[in-house]
mmCIF file of C-alpha atoms in Angstrom:
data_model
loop_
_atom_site.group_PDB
_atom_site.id
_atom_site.type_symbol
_atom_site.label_atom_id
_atom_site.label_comp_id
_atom_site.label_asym_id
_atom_site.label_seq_id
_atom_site.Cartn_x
_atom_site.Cartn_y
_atom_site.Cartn_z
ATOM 1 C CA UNK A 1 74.519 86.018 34.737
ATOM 2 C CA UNK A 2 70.995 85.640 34.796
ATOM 3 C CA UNK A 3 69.754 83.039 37.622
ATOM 4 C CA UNK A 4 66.108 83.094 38.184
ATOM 5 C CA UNK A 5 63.642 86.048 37.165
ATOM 6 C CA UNK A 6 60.527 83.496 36.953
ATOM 7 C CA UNK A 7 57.665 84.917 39.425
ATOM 8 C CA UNK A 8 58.261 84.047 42.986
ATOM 9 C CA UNK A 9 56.470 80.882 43.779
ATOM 10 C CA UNK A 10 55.228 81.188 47.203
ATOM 11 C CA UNK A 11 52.532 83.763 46.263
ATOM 12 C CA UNK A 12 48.940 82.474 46.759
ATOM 13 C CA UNK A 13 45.830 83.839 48.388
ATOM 14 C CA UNK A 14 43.768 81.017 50.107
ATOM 15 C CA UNK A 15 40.725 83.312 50.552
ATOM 16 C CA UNK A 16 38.451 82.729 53.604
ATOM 17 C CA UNK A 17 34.514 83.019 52.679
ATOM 18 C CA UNK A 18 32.820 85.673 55.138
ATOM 19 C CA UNK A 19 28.855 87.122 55.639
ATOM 20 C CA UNK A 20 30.136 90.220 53.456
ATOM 21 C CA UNK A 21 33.164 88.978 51.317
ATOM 22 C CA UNK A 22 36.390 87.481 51.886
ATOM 23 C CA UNK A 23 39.121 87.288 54.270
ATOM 24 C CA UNK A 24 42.703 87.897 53.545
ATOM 25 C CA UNK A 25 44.783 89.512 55.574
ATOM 26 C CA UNK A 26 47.443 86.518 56.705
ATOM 27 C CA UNK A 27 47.548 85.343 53.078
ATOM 28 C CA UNK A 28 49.062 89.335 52.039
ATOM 29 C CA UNK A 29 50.985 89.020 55.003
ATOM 30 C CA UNK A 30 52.398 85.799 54.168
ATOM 31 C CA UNK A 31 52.503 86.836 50.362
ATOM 32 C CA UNK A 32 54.507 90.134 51.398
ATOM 33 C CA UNK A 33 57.208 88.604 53.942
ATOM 34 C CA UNK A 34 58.212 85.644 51.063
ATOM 35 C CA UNK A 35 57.678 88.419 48.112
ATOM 36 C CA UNK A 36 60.184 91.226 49.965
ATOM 37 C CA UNK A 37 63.016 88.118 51.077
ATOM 38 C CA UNK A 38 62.675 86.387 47.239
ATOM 39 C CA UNK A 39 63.181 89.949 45.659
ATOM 40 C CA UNK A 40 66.672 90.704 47.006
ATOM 41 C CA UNK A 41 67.963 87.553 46.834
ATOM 42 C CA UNK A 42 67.005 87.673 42.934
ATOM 43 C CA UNK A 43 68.261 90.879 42.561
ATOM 44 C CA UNK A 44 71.361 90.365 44.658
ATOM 45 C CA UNK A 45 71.784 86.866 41.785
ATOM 46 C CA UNK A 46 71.322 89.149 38.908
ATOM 47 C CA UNK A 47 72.794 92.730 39.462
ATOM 48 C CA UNK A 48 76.935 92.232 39.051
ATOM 49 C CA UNK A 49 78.402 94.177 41.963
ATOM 50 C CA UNK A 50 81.871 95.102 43.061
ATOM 51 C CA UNK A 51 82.433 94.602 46.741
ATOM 52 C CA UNK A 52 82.532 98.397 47.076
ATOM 53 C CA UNK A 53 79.519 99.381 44.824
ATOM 54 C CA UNK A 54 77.277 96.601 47.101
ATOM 55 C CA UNK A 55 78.692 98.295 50.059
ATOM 56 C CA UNK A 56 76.896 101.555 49.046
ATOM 57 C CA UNK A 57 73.827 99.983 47.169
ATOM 58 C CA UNK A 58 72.469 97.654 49.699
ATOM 59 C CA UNK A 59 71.602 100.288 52.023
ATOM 60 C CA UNK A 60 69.919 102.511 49.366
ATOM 61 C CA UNK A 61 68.031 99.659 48.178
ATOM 62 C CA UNK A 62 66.503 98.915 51.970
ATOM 63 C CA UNK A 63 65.350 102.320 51.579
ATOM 64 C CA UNK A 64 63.809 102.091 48.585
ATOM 65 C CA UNK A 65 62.174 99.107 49.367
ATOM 66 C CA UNK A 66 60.828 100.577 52.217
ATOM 67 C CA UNK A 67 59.645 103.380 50.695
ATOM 68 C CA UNK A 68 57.699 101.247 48.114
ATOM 69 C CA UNK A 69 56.869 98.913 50.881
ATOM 70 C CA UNK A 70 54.676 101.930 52.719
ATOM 71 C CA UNK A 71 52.794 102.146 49.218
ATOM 72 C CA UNK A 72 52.213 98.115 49.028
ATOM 73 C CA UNK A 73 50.828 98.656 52.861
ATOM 74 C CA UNK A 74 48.551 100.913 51.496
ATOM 75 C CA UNK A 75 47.444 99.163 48.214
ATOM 76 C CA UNK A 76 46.815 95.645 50.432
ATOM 77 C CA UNK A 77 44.802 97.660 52.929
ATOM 78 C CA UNK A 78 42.423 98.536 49.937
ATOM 79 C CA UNK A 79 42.516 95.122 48.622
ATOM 80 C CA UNK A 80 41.441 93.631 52.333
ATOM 81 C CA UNK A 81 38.999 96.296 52.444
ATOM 82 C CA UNK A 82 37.332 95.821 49.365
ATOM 83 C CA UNK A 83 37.933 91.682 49.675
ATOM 84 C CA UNK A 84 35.831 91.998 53.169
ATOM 85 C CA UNK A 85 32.932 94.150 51.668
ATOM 86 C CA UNK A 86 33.571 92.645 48.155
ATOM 87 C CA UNK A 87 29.493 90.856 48.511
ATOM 88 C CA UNK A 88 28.111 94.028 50.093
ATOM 89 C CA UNK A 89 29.939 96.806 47.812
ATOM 90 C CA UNK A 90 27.915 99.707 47.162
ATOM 91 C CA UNK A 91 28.567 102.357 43.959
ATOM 92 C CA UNK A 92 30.243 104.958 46.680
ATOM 93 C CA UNK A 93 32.542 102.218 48.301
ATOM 94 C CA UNK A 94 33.487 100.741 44.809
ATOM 95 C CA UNK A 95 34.927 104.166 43.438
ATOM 96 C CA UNK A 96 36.387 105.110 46.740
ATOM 97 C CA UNK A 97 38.427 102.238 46.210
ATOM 98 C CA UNK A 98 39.291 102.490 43.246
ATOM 99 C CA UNK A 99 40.632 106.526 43.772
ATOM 100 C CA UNK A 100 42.244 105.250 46.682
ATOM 101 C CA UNK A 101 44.295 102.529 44.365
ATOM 102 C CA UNK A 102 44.626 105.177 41.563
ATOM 103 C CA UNK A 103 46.188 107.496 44.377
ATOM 104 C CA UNK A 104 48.575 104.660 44.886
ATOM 105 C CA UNK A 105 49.623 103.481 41.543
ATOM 106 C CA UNK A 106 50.361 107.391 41.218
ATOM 107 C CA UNK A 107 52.841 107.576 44.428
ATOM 108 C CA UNK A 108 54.334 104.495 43.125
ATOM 109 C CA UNK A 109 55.547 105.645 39.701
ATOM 110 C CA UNK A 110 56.290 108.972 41.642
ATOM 111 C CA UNK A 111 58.279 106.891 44.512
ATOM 112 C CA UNK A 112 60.346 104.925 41.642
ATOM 113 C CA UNK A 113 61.475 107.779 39.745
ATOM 114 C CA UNK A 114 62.856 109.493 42.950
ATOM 115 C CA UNK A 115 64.869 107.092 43.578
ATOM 116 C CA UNK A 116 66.481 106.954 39.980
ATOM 117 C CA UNK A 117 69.055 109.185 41.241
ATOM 118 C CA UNK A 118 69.919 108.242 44.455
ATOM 119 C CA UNK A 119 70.475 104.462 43.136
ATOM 120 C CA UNK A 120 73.000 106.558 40.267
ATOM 121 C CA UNK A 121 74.815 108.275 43.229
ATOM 122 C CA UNK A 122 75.741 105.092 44.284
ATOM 123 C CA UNK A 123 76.154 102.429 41.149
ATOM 124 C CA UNK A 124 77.022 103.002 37.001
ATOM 125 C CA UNK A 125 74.403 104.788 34.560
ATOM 126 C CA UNK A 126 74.143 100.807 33.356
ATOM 127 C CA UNK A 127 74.387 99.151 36.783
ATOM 128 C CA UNK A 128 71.160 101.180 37.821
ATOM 129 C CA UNK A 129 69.475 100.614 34.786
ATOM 130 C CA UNK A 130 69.656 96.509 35.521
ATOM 131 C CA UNK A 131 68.660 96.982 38.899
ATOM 132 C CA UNK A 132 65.479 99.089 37.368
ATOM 133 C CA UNK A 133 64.846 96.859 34.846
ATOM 134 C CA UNK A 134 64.595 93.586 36.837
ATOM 135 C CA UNK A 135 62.929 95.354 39.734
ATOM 136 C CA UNK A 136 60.109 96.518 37.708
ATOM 137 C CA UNK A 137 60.045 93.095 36.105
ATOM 138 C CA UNK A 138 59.345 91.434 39.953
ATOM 139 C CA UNK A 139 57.202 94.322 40.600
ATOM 140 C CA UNK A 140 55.344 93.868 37.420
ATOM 141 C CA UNK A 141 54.986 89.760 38.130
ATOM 142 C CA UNK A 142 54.080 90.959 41.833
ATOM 143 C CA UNK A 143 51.388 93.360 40.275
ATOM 144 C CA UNK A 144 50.081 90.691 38.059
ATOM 145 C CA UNK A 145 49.663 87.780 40.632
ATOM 146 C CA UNK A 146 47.777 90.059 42.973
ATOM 147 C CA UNK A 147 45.294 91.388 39.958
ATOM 148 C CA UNK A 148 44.678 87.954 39.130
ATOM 149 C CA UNK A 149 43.646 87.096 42.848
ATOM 150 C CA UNK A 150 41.484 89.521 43.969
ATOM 151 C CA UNK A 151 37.990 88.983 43.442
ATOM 152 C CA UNK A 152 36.186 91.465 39.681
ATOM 153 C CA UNK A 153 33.836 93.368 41.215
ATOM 154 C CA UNK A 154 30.487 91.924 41.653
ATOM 155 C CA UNK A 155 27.502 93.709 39.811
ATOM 156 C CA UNK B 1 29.976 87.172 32.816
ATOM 157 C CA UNK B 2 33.922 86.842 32.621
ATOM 158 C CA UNK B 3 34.282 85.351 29.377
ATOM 159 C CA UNK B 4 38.553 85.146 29.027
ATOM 160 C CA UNK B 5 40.893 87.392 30.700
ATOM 161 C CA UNK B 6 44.421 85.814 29.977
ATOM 162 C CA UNK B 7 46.657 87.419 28.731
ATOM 163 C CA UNK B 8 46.481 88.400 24.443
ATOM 164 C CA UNK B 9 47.653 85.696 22.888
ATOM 165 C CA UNK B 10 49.680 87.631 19.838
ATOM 166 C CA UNK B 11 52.173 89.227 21.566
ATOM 167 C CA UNK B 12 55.930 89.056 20.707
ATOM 168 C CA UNK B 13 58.685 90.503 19.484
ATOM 169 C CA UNK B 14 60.495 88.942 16.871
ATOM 170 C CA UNK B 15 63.480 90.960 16.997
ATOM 171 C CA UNK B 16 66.352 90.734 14.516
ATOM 172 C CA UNK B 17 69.932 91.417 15.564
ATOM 173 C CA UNK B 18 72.276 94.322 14.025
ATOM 174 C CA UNK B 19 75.426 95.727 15.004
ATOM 175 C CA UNK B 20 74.680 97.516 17.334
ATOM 176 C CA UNK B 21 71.270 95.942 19.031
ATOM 177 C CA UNK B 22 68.026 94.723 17.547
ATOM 178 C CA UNK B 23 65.328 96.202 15.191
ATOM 179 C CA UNK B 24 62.209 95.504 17.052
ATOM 180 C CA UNK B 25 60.345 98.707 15.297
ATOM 181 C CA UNK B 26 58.012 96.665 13.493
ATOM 182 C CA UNK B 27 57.125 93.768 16.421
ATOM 183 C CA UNK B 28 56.365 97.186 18.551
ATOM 184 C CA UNK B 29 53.791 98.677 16.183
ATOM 185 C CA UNK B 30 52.143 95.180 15.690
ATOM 186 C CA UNK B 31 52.117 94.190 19.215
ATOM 187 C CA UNK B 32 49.877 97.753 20.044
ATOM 188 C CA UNK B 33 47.870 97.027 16.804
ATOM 189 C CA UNK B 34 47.076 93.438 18.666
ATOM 190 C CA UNK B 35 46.723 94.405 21.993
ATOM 191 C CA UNK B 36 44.504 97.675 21.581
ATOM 192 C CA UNK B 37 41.879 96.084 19.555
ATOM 193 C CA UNK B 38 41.876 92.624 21.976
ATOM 194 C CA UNK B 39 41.764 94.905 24.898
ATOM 195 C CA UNK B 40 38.553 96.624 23.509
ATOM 196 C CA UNK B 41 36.897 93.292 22.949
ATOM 197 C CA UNK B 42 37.696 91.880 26.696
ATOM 198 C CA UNK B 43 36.499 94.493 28.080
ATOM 199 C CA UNK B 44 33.228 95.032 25.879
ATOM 200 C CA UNK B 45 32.906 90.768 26.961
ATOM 201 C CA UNK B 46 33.196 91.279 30.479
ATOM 202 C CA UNK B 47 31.589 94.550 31.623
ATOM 203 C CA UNK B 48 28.001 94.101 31.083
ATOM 204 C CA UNK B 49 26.519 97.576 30.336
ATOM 205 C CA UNK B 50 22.863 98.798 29.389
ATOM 206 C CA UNK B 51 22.561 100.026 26.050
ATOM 207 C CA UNK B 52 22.543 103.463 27.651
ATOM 208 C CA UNK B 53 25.548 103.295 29.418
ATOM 209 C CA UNK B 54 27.526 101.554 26.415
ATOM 210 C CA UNK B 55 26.307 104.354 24.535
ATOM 211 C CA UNK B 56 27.950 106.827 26.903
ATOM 212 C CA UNK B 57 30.994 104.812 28.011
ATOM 213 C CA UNK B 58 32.602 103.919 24.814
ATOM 214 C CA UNK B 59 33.546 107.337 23.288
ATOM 215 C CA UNK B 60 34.817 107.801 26.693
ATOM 216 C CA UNK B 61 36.783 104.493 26.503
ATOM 217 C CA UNK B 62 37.810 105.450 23.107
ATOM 218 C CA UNK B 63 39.184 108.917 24.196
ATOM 219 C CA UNK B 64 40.983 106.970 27.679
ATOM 220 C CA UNK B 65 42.889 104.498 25.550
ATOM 221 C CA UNK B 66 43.933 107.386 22.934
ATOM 222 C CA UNK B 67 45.384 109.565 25.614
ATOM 223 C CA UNK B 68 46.644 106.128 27.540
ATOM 224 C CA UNK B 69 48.389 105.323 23.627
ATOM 225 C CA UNK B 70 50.281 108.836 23.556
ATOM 226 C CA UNK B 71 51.618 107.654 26.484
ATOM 227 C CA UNK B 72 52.804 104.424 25.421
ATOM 228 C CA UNK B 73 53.952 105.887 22.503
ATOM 229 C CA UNK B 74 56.797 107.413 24.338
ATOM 230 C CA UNK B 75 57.821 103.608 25.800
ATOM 231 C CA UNK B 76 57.772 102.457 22.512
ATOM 232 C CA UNK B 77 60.107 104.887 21.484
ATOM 233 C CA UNK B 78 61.814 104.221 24.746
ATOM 234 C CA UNK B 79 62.157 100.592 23.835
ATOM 235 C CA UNK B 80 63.110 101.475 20.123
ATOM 236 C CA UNK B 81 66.196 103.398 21.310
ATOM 237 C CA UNK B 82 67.209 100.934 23.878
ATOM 238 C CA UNK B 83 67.076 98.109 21.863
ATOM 239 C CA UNK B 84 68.596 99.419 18.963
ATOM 240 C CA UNK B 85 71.654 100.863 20.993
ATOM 241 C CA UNK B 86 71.908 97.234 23.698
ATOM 242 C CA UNK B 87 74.997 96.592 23.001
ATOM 243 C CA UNK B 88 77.094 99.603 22.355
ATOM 244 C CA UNK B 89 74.928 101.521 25.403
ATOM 245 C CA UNK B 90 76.754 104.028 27.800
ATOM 246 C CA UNK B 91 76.283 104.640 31.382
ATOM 247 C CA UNK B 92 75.049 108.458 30.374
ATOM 248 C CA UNK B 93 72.454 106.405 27.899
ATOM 249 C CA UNK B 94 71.445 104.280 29.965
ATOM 250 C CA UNK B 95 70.527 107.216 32.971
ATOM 251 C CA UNK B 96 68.892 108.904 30.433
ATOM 252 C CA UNK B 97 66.527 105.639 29.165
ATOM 253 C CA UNK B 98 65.696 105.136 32.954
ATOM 254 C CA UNK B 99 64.868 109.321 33.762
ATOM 255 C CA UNK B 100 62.254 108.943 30.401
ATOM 256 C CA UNK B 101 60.784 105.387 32.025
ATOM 257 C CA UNK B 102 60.614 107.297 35.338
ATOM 258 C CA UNK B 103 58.522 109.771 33.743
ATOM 259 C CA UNK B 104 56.437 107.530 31.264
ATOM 260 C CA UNK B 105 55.166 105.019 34.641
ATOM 261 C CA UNK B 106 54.179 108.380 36.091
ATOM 262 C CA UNK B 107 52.492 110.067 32.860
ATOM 263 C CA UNK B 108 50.509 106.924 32.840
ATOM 264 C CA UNK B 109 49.425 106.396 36.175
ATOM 265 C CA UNK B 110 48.452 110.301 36.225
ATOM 266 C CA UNK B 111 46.378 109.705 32.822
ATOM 267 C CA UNK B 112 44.362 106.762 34.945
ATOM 268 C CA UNK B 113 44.078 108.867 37.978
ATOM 269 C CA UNK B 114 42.434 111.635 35.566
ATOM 270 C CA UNK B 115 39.488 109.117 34.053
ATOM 271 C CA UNK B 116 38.105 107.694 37.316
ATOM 272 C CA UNK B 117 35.821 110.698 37.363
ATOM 273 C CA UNK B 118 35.427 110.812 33.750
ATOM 274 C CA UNK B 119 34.126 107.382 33.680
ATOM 275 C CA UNK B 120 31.849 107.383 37.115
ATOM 276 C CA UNK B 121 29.895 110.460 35.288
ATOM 277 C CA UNK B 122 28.658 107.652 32.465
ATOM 278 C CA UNK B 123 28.596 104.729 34.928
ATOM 279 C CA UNK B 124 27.369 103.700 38.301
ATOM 280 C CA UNK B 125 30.175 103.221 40.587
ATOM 281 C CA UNK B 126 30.296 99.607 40.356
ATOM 282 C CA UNK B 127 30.537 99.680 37.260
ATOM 283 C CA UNK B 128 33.430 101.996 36.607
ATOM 284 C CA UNK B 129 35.466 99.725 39.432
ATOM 285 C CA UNK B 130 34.602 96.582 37.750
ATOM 286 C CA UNK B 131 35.865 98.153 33.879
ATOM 287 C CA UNK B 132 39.426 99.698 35.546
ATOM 288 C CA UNK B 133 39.799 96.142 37.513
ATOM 289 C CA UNK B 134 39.199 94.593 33.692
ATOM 290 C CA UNK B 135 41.827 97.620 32.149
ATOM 291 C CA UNK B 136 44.397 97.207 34.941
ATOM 292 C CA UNK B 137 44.028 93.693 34.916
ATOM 293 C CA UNK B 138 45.032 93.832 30.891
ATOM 294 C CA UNK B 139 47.652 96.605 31.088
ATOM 295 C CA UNK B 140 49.496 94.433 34.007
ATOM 296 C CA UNK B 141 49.764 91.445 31.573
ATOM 297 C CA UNK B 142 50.966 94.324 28.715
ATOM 298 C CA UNK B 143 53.635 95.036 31.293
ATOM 299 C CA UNK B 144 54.643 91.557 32.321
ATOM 300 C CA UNK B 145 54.885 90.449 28.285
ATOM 301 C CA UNK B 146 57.077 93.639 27.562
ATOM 302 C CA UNK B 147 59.074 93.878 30.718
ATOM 303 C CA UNK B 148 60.011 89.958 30.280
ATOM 304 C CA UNK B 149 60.655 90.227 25.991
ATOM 305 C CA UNK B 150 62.643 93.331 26.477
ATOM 306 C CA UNK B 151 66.587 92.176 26.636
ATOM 307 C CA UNK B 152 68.304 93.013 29.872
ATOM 308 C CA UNK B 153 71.223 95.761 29.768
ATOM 309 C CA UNK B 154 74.361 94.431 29.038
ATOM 310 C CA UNK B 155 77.054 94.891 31.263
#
């Protein structure tokens, strides 16, 4: 049943050296258009569906992604802020960015567990816990990629 | 300054099969055991404090990874009860597994949320982003190693 839950492998951030820091807004753009196309398509491989249930999930699911998308926009705007002013950071800048990531990793968790129920109006108790499962999974590879590429703050 | 950030090398879980799942009780207790003192001694190698500020910051640490443990006590339990009902789980199981994951991602992200202030009163701002980079950093390669180990739900 299980096709391919290795990490997407288009992700990459080919940073651009700046005066201040560095530069990567088309590399998140790039990372986010192949990320959000390779995530359904491995979740559509791995979560069994009945012609009916997929009829009904589908649609929930673009939701959901969008929701969690409007998040990610958020969470890649801090990253390209604190990427551009990454040589330059002061103290104030540094923990406005990280309250502003905090805030996000907050909505996130808060986003996901809304939509536990709507995603169980519309597939099995066990259905929706697959979907969950491998969705954090991506999420968590997703999560892990972009901590590894961005830049420890400089001292 | 960063001396190794990959990921702990320890971590598994050797679980052994019975009827009605796998026992992975004792891999669970060894794998926090592992990862909470590692985690300590990254970031203790990579965030270079003053013997001032270390003096401040690491009862603080001490009391953030406590109150960060409580929580991840209630995914090990989480992981405990999944795993040792996998294959004989219902649908009504299985919604409520994913209502107490819900509520664990957001207990946790809350518990972060609540040190960033904690932690900027004993160190400069730069500091404080550079140590929850290091802590995130870690906790996303916690999350990758346990959402990949943990068996997916049978269908």
């Amino acid at each position: 049943m299980v096709v391919a839950l290795a990490a997407p492998s288009s992700i990459s951030f080919a940073q651009t050296q700046t005066a201040t820091g560095v530069e990567v807004e088309k590399d998140l753009a790039l990372v986010r258009r192949n990320l959000r196309a390779e995530k359904k398509k491995i979740l559509a491989a791995n979560v069994p569906l009945t012609e009916t249930e997929a009829t009904k999930f589908w649609p929930v699911y673009d939701q959901y992604a969008a929701d969690m998308s409007k998040h990610y926009d958020e969470f890649y705007a801090v990253i390209k802020d604190y990427a551009a002013n990454q040589k330059t950071l002061t103290d104030a800048q540094a923990i406005s960015m990280v309250k502003r990531w905090s805030d996000i990793q907050v909505e996130l968790a808060q986003t996901r567990q809304k939509w536990v129920p709507a995603i169980e109006k519309v597939i099995p108790g066990k259905k929706a816990a697959l979907f969950f499962q491998i969705d954090r999974r991506l999420y968590a590879l997703m999560d892990l990629q972009v901590a590894s590429e961005v830049p420890l703050v400089i001292q | 300054m960063v001396v190794a950030l990959a990921a702990p090398t320890s971590i598994s879980f050797a679980q052994k099969e019975t009827a009605t799942g796998v026992d992975v009780d004792k891999d669970i207790a060894l794998l926090r055991r592992n990862l909470r003192s590692e985690k300590k001694k990254l970031i203790a190698a990579n965030l270079p404090l003053t013997e001032t500020e270390a003096t401040k910051f690491w009862p603080i640490y001490d009391q953030y990874a406590a109150e960060m443990g409580k929580n991840n006590d209630a995914l090990d339990s989480l992981i405990r009860d999944y795993a040792a009902n996998q294959k004989t789980l219902t649908d009504a199981q299985a919604d409520d597994m994913l209502k107490r994951w819900g509520d664990w991602q957001v207990s946790l992200a809350q518990t972060r949320q609540k040190y960033i202030p904690i932690v900027r009163k004993v160190l400069p701002g730069k500091k404080a982003a550079l140590f929850f980079q290091i802590d995130r950093r870690l906790y996303t390669l916690m999350d990758v190693q346990i959402a990949s180990e943990i068996p997916l739900v049978i269908q």
